[in-house]
Tab-separated table of C-alpha atoms in Angstrom:
chain	number	residue	atom	x	y	z
A	274	MET	CA	-49.261	-66.457	9.502
A	275	ILE	CA	-51.278	-63.533	10.795
A	276	VAL	CA	-48.082	-61.847	11.867
A	277	SER	CA	-46.597	-62.333	8.411
A	278	ARG	CA	-49.623	-60.847	6.695
A	279	ARG	CA	-49.537	-57.857	8.956
A	280	LEU	CA	-45.829	-57.432	8.351
A	281	LEU	CA	-46.352	-57.603	4.616
A	282	ALA	CA	-49.236	-55.159	4.760
A	283	ALA	CA	-47.186	-52.771	6.860
A	284	MET	CA	-44.272	-52.900	4.459
A	285	ILE	CA	-46.474	-52.298	1.443
A	286	ALA	CA	-48.118	-49.407	3.240
A	287	TRP	CA	-44.706	-47.959	4.105
A	288	THR	CA	-43.625	-48.372	0.522
A	289	ALA	CA	-46.586	-46.399	-0.677
A	290	ALA	CA	-45.790	-43.634	1.778
A	291	ALA	CA	-42.056	-43.716	1.109
A	292	PRO	CA	-40.469	-40.544	-0.272
A	293	GLY	CA	-40.294	-41.764	-3.810
A	294	ALA	CA	-42.385	-38.808	-4.887
A	295	ARG	CA	-39.775	-36.347	-3.631
A	296	PRO	CA	-37.386	-34.932	-6.170
A	297	ALA	CA	-33.975	-36.527	-6.313
A	298	ALA	CA	-31.396	-34.367	-4.555
A	299	GLN	CA	-27.732	-34.337	-3.793
A	300	VAL	CA	-26.254	-31.984	-1.225
A	301	SER	CA	-22.697	-30.818	-0.655
A	302	THR	CA	-21.604	-28.518	2.153
A	303	THR	CA	-18.617	-26.180	2.230
A	304	THR	CA	-17.248	-23.703	4.705
A	305	LEU	CA	-16.843	-20.066	3.774
A	306	SER	CA	-14.327	-18.059	5.785
A	307	ALA	CA	-13.023	-14.504	5.658
A	308	SER	CA	-10.097	-13.048	7.520
A	309	VAL	CA	-10.303	-9.376	8.409
A	310	SER	CA	-7.207	-8.005	10.097
A	311	THR	CA	-6.902	-4.860	12.162
A	312	ALA	CA	-5.707	-1.981	10.015
A	313	ALA	CA	-5.377	1.783	10.057
A	314	LYS	CA	-4.806	4.313	7.323
A	315	LEU	CA	-4.464	8.033	7.911
A	316	ASN	CA	-4.557	10.802	5.366
A	317	LEU	CA	-3.872	14.504	5.959
A	318	SER	CA	-4.791	17.030	3.319
A	319	THR	CA	-1.380	18.627	3.575
A	320	ALA	CA	2.090	17.518	4.656
A	321	SER	CA	3.069	20.949	5.961
A	322	VAL	CA	1.394	23.953	7.520
A	323	SER	CA	2.733	27.392	8.278
A	324	PHE	CA	1.863	30.325	10.505
A	325	PRO	CA	2.403	33.789	9.022
A	326	ASP	CA	3.965	36.631	10.991
A	327	ALA	CA	1.419	38.853	12.713
A	328	ASP	CA	1.060	41.614	15.265
A	329	PRO	CA	0.374	39.939	18.647
A	330	ASP	CA	-1.975	42.730	19.644
A	331	ILE	CA	-4.093	42.226	16.543
A	332	VAL	CA	-3.798	38.443	16.083
A	333	PRO	CA	-3.152	36.777	19.422
A	334	GLN	CA	-3.863	33.359	17.905
A	335	ILE	CA	-2.456	32.879	14.396
A	336	PRO	CA	-4.278	30.335	12.244
A	337	THR	CA	-2.401	28.315	9.674
A	338	VAL	CA	-2.211	29.537	6.113
A	339	GLY	CA	-4.682	27.677	3.945
A	340	GLY	CA	-7.157	26.908	6.684
A	341	PRO	CA	-7.757	23.710	8.589
A	342	VAL	CA	-6.181	20.365	7.852
A	343	LEU	CA	-8.636	17.816	6.500
A	344	ILE	CA	-8.127	14.458	8.196
A	345	THR	CA	-9.391	11.122	6.905
A	346	ALA	CA	-8.983	8.176	9.242
A	347	LYS	CA	-9.776	4.658	8.056
A	348	SER	CA	-9.621	1.846	10.522
A	349	ARG	CA	-10.526	-1.748	11.119
A	350	ALA	CA	-10.714	-2.586	14.782
A	351	ASN	CA	-11.942	-5.479	16.842
A	352	PRO	CA	-15.584	-5.173	17.889
A	353	GLY	CA	-16.107	-2.558	20.586
A	354	MET	CA	-12.476	-1.416	20.606
A	355	GLN	CA	-11.531	2.261	20.645
A	356	VAL	CA	-9.771	3.773	17.649
A	357	VAL	CA	-7.564	6.721	18.626
A	358	LEU	CA	-5.899	9.471	16.627
A	359	THR	CA	-3.154	11.377	18.420
A	360	VAL	CA	-0.564	14.014	17.584
A	361	GLN	CA	2.760	14.672	19.261
A	362	ALA	CA	5.425	17.285	18.570
A	363	ALA	CA	8.890	15.916	17.973
A	364	ASP	CA	10.316	18.907	19.843
A	365	ASP	CA	9.606	22.548	20.557
A	366	LEU	CA	9.484	24.961	17.638
A	367	ARG	CA	13.101	25.848	16.953
A	368	SER	CA	14.880	28.560	15.013
A	369	GLY	CA	18.596	28.171	15.557
A	370	VAL	CA	19.107	28.528	19.277
A	371	SER	CA	15.693	30.153	19.786
A	372	LEU	CA	12.660	28.123	20.678
A	373	ILE	CA	8.932	28.439	21.226
A	374	PRO	CA	7.409	25.747	23.409
A	375	ALA	CA	5.267	23.296	21.475
A	376	SER	CA	2.443	23.985	23.896
A	377	ASN	CA	1.984	27.357	22.153
A	378	ILE	CA	0.242	25.474	19.380
A	379	THR	CA	-3.404	24.681	19.976
A	380	TRP	CA	-6.205	23.497	17.747
A	381	THR	CA	-9.927	23.435	17.287
A	382	ALA	CA	-11.606	20.569	15.491
A	383	SER	CA	-14.770	19.622	13.682
A	384	GLY	CA	-16.209	16.241	12.837
A	385	ALA	CA	-17.614	13.384	14.866
A	386	GLY	CA	-15.103	12.176	17.424
A	387	PHE	CA	-12.667	15.087	16.965
A	388	VAL	CA	-11.685	17.231	19.961
A	389	ALA	CA	-9.758	20.441	20.544
A	390	GLY	CA	-6.375	20.288	22.211
A	391	THR	CA	-2.942	21.651	22.956
A	392	LEU	CA	0.233	20.277	21.398
A	393	SER	CA	2.863	18.593	23.543
A	394	LYS	CA	6.364	17.299	22.895
A	395	LEU	CA	6.168	15.080	25.949
A	396	ALA	CA	3.199	12.883	25.177
A	397	PRO	CA	0.695	12.179	22.403
A	398	VAL	CA	-2.437	14.308	22.631
A	399	THR	CA	-5.781	12.972	21.476
A	400	VAL	CA	-7.159	14.477	18.272
A	401	ALA	CA	-10.096	12.081	17.863
A	402	THR	CA	-11.548	8.837	19.176
A	403	TRP	CA	-14.126	6.419	17.790
A	404	VAL	CA	-15.403	2.955	18.550
A	405	GLY	CA	-14.989	0.177	16.021
A	406	SER	CA	-14.255	0.113	12.320
A	407	GLY	CA	-15.075	2.761	9.767
A	408	VAL	CA	-14.012	5.737	7.698
A	409	ARG	CA	-14.080	9.074	9.526
A	410	THR	CA	-13.316	12.585	8.412
A	411	GLY	CA	-12.810	15.808	10.269
A	412	THR	CA	-10.801	19.011	10.342
A	413	GLN	CA	-8.141	20.360	12.625
A	414	GLN	CA	-7.428	24.077	12.716
A	415	LEU	CA	-4.028	24.786	14.263
A	416	TYR	CA	-3.217	28.091	15.988
A	417	LEU	CA	0.046	29.559	17.232
A	418	ARG	CA	-0.139	31.602	20.390
A	419	ASN	CA	1.355	34.938	19.310
A	420	LEU	CA	3.461	36.747	21.934
A	421	TRP	CA	5.729	39.762	21.915
A	422	THR	CA	8.228	37.633	23.809
A	423	HIS	CA	8.801	35.176	20.963
A	424	PRO	CA	12.296	35.683	19.556
A	425	THR	CA	12.338	36.534	15.883
A	426	GLY	CA	13.151	33.759	13.456
A	427	THR	CA	11.710	31.072	11.242
A	428	TYR	CA	10.665	28.193	13.414
A	429	THR	CA	9.987	24.589	12.461
A	430	VAL	CA	8.825	21.452	14.193
A	431	SER	CA	7.605	18.041	13.077
A	432	LEU	CA	4.259	16.702	14.218
A	433	LEU	CA	3.656	12.998	14.414
A	434	TYR	CA	0.054	11.832	13.882
A	435	THR	CA	-0.733	8.288	14.980
A	436	LEU	CA	-3.915	6.369	14.240
A	437	SER	CA	-4.275	3.176	16.215
A	438	ALA	CA	-6.926	0.498	15.779
A	439	PRO	CA	-6.619	-2.320	18.307
B	116	MET	CA	-49.514	-69.026	2.473
B	117	ASN	CA	-46.599	-71.379	2.776
B	118	ARG	CA	-43.055	-70.478	3.665
B	119	ARG	CA	-42.053	-70.029	0.008
B	120	SER	CA	-44.881	-67.699	-0.836
B	121	ARG	CA	-44.222	-65.695	2.321
B	122	ALA	CA	-40.602	-65.302	1.263
B	123	LEU	CA	-41.657	-64.174	-2.211
B	124	ALA	CA	-44.072	-61.659	-0.762
B	125	LEU	CA	-41.419	-60.307	1.558
B	126	ALA	CA	-38.916	-60.021	-1.306
B	127	GLY	CA	-41.503	-58.199	-3.360
B	128	ALA	CA	-42.183	-55.762	-0.587
B	129	LEU	CA	-38.486	-55.104	-0.104
B	130	ALA	CA	-38.092	-54.527	-3.813
B	131	LEU	CA	-40.906	-52.004	-3.760
B	132	ALA	CA	-39.378	-50.268	-0.774
B	133	ALA	CA	-35.992	-50.094	-2.442
B	134	ALA	CA	-37.554	-48.639	-5.565
B	135	ALA	CA	-39.047	-45.869	-3.487
B	136	ASN	CA	-35.781	-44.766	-1.868
B	137	PRO	CA	-34.891	-41.091	-2.044
B	138	SER	CA	-31.554	-41.570	-3.759
B	139	GLY	CA	-33.076	-40.993	-7.117
B	140	GLN	CA	-34.335	-44.388	-8.129
B	141	GLY	CA	-37.778	-44.108	-9.591
B	142	ARG	CA	-40.725	-46.350	-8.945
B	143	GLY	CA	-42.720	-48.763	-10.975
B	144	GLY	CA	-39.686	-50.089	-12.818
B	145	ALA	CA	-38.846	-46.757	-14.492
B	146	PRO	CA	-35.492	-45.525	-13.178
B	147	GLY	CA	-35.551	-41.976	-11.753
B	148	PRO	CA	-32.828	-39.333	-11.982
B	149	GLN	CA	-29.430	-40.255	-10.648
B	150	LEU	CA	-27.538	-37.233	-9.366
B	151	ASP	CA	-23.948	-36.780	-8.318
B	152	LEU	CA	-22.527	-33.580	-6.876
B	153	SER	CA	-19.150	-32.687	-5.479
B	154	VAL	CA	-17.617	-29.374	-4.475
B	155	SER	CA	-13.882	-29.001	-4.055
B	156	PRO	CA	-12.186	-27.735	-1.985
B	157	ALA	CA	-14.478	-28.052	1.012
B	158	SER	CA	-13.429	-24.671	2.334
B	159	ILE	CA	-13.489	-21.272	0.642
B	160	ALA	CA	-11.318	-18.543	2.147
B	161	PHE	CA	-11.037	-14.793	1.659
B	162	ALA	CA	-7.728	-13.272	2.704
B	163	SER	CA	-7.580	-9.963	4.516
B	164	ALA	CA	-6.874	-7.046	2.216
B	165	ASP	CA	-6.784	-3.249	2.160
B	166	PRO	CA	-10.226	-2.128	0.930
B	167	ASP	CA	-8.635	0.800	-0.913
B	168	VAL	CA	-6.318	-1.516	-2.817
B	169	SER	CA	-8.679	-4.492	-3.143
B	170	PRO	CA	-12.314	-3.368	-3.028
B	171	ILE	CA	-13.215	-6.888	-4.115
B	172	VAL	CA	-11.465	-9.921	-2.630
B	173	ALA	CA	-11.628	-13.132	-4.650
B	174	ALA	CA	-11.234	-16.596	-3.181
B	175	ALA	CA	-9.542	-19.419	-5.024
B	176	PRO	CA	-11.887	-20.953	-7.609
B	177	VAL	CA	-14.087	-23.814	-6.486
B	178	VAL	CA	-14.615	-26.770	-8.771
B	179	VAL	CA	-18.194	-28.033	-8.822
B	180	THR	CA	-18.718	-31.400	-10.460
B	181	VAL	CA	-22.219	-32.322	-11.577
B	182	ARG	CA	-23.445	-35.560	-13.073
B	183	VAL	CA	-27.094	-36.119	-14.005
B	184	ARG	CA	-28.337	-39.407	-15.418
B	185	GLN	CA	-31.687	-40.937	-16.254
B	186	ASN	CA	-33.234	-37.494	-16.127
B	187	PRO	CA	-35.823	-36.585	-18.731
B	188	GLY	CA	-36.617	-33.211	-17.155
B	189	PRO	CA	-34.921	-30.160	-15.737
B	190	TRP	CA	-32.213	-30.098	-13.084
B	191	THR	CA	-31.060	-27.267	-10.853
B	192	LEU	CA	-28.009	-26.566	-8.734
B	193	THR	CA	-28.481	-24.012	-5.959
B	194	VAL	CA	-26.398	-22.563	-3.168
B	195	LEU	CA	-27.697	-21.305	0.161
B	196	ALA	CA	-25.749	-19.677	3.003
B	197	GLY	CA	-26.470	-20.771	6.551
B	198	GLY	CA	-26.438	-17.130	7.646
B	199	ASP	CA	-24.273	-14.045	7.569
B	200	LEU	CA	-20.514	-14.283	7.982
B	201	ILE	CA	-19.949	-14.426	11.734
B	202	ALA	CA	-16.908	-13.694	13.914
B	203	GLY	CA	-17.991	-13.633	17.542
B	204	PRO	CA	-20.263	-10.620	17.969
B	205	ALA	CA	-19.362	-9.241	14.544
B	206	THR	CA	-21.203	-10.047	11.335
B	207	VAL	CA	-20.785	-9.298	7.661
B	208	ASP	CA	-23.966	-9.498	5.619
B	209	ILE	CA	-23.769	-12.530	3.378
B	210	THR	CA	-25.073	-10.511	0.442
B	211	ASN	CA	-21.597	-8.987	0.298
B	212	VAL	CA	-20.486	-12.306	-1.185
B	213	SER	CA	-21.148	-12.854	-4.866
B	214	TRP	CA	-19.816	-15.308	-7.394
B	215	THR	CA	-18.913	-15.678	-11.015
B	216	ALA	CA	-19.215	-19.095	-12.591
B	217	THR	CA	-18.253	-20.768	-15.842
B	218	PRO	CA	-19.115	-22.275	-18.227
B	219	SER	CA	-22.249	-20.336	-18.963
B	220	PRO	CA	-24.592	-22.040	-19.553
B	221	PRO	CA	-25.309	-24.008	-17.475
B	222	TYR	CA	-23.671	-21.896	-14.759
B	223	GLN	CA	-24.649	-18.350	-13.888
B	224	ASN	CA	-23.355	-15.541	-11.694
B	225	GLY	CA	-25.130	-14.549	-8.521
B	226	THR	CA	-25.123	-13.252	-4.977
B	227	LEU	CA	-25.375	-15.331	-1.827
B	228	SER	CA	-28.492	-15.292	0.287
B	229	LYS	CA	-29.199	-16.696	3.709
B	230	THR	CA	-32.928	-16.927	3.097
B	231	VAL	CA	-33.478	-18.130	-0.467
B	232	ALA	CA	-31.392	-20.714	-2.300
B	233	GLN	CA	-29.806	-19.022	-5.283
B	234	ARG	CA	-29.529	-20.733	-8.644
B	235	LEU	CA	-25.957	-21.548	-9.559
B	236	ALA	CA	-26.632	-23.735	-12.577
B	237	SER	CA	-29.526	-25.336	-14.359
B	238	GLY	CA	-30.315	-27.410	-17.410
B	239	THR	CA	-32.454	-30.076	-18.905
B	240	GLY	CA	-31.791	-33.753	-19.417
B	241	ASN	CA	-28.568	-35.486	-18.608
B	242	VAL	CA	-25.093	-34.260	-17.814
B	243	ASN	CA	-23.140	-37.383	-18.529
B	244	PRO	CA	-20.227	-37.703	-18.278
B	245	ALA	CA	-19.803	-35.439	-15.257
B	246	GLN	CA	-19.120	-31.802	-16.015
B	247	ASN	CA	-16.942	-29.433	-14.017
B	248	GLY	CA	-17.871	-25.854	-13.314
B	249	SER	CA	-15.588	-23.195	-11.914
B	250	VAL	CA	-17.051	-20.895	-9.287
B	251	THR	CA	-15.149	-17.915	-7.911
B	252	PHE	CA	-16.613	-16.302	-4.825
B	253	ARG	CA	-15.936	-12.608	-4.230
B	254	LEU	CA	-16.255	-10.543	-1.081
B	255	ALA	CA	-17.073	-6.840	-1.296
B	256	ASN	CA	-14.338	-5.436	0.930
B	257	SER	CA	-15.022	-2.579	3.349
B	258	TRP	CA	-13.375	-0.528	6.082
B	259	ASN	CA	-16.598	-0.961	8.030
B	260	TYR	CA	-15.954	-4.636	8.736
B	261	SER	CA	-14.808	-5.410	12.247
B	262	ALA	CA	-11.585	-7.326	12.534
B	263	GLY	CA	-12.028	-11.052	13.016
B	264	ASN	CA	-12.086	-14.470	11.429
B	265	TYR	CA	-15.517	-14.927	9.926
B	266	THR	CA	-17.106	-18.237	8.943
B	267	GLN	CA	-20.347	-19.538	7.487
B	268	THR	CA	-21.601	-22.719	5.865
B	269	LEU	CA	-22.694	-22.969	2.250
B	270	VAL	CA	-25.047	-25.718	1.121
B	271	PHE	CA	-24.976	-26.725	-2.533
B	272	THR	CA	-28.029	-28.695	-3.631
B	273	LEU	CA	-28.497	-30.484	-6.933
B	274	THR	CA	-32.118	-31.413	-7.631
B	275	ALA	CA	-34.186	-32.986	-10.398
B	276	PRO	CA	-36.817	-32.599	-11.556
């Protein structure tokens, strides 16, 4: 009997303290997910550049007409991974049977991550490097080493720019 | 107190306890709000997209079903993110996720937060029969996001009063 009274009293006390005063609530949980893939997008301000004829004694390094190339590199990379922009010549500069080695083209650069370099037909040469995702801009000023020994002619070569974001 | 009166007292106590349960049943014989909430589908996904082409990425619409009964006062539906979008060491601030919702009212547009539950819908009185709302979540796309598969939990809460 005493036990029953205590039980009853305890239950009534619990009832009074029960969360009936709390607002009614219903909860539903969902999962939000987003897929972000690696990606790279490269934009050059011009699709072609040219070096004018010049006296080698006066202009030993001929800059391109129109000034530097503006480069915009957009990339999405995995965290901490290095994003690399390279350039490689498809061949030497050629004019019929005459040629000027691709290594006669050099460049200076401006912008975070951009570096100066010398063109090669044998391997890609680094133009810029960064870490991680982002949009980067910079300039590349190409120069042709001007020599009296270059055969006359109109020379052309294709340059391949590659932006990689692992 | 005999056995019968003890049984009656026990039944009475149980009845009082049941009336005080948090599922929305009121006390003292007056029924409290009865709330029903469902969100479908249970997962919301943003596909990868070129930020230049798709500066905003929309997920498939989510259907939110709300039913409110025995409610003389206001009711509110909120959504709260468990944190930022996370993919290993990479994060995307959850405030880059916003939503548009219809019909309006009771639904309203907003932006996710990981700190304060944001109001998704609100009203007064009952919503009976159940009413569907369509919520489309949108991610502000950016080249600055690291690659990865991001996830986070969203908690929808329907309350009254």
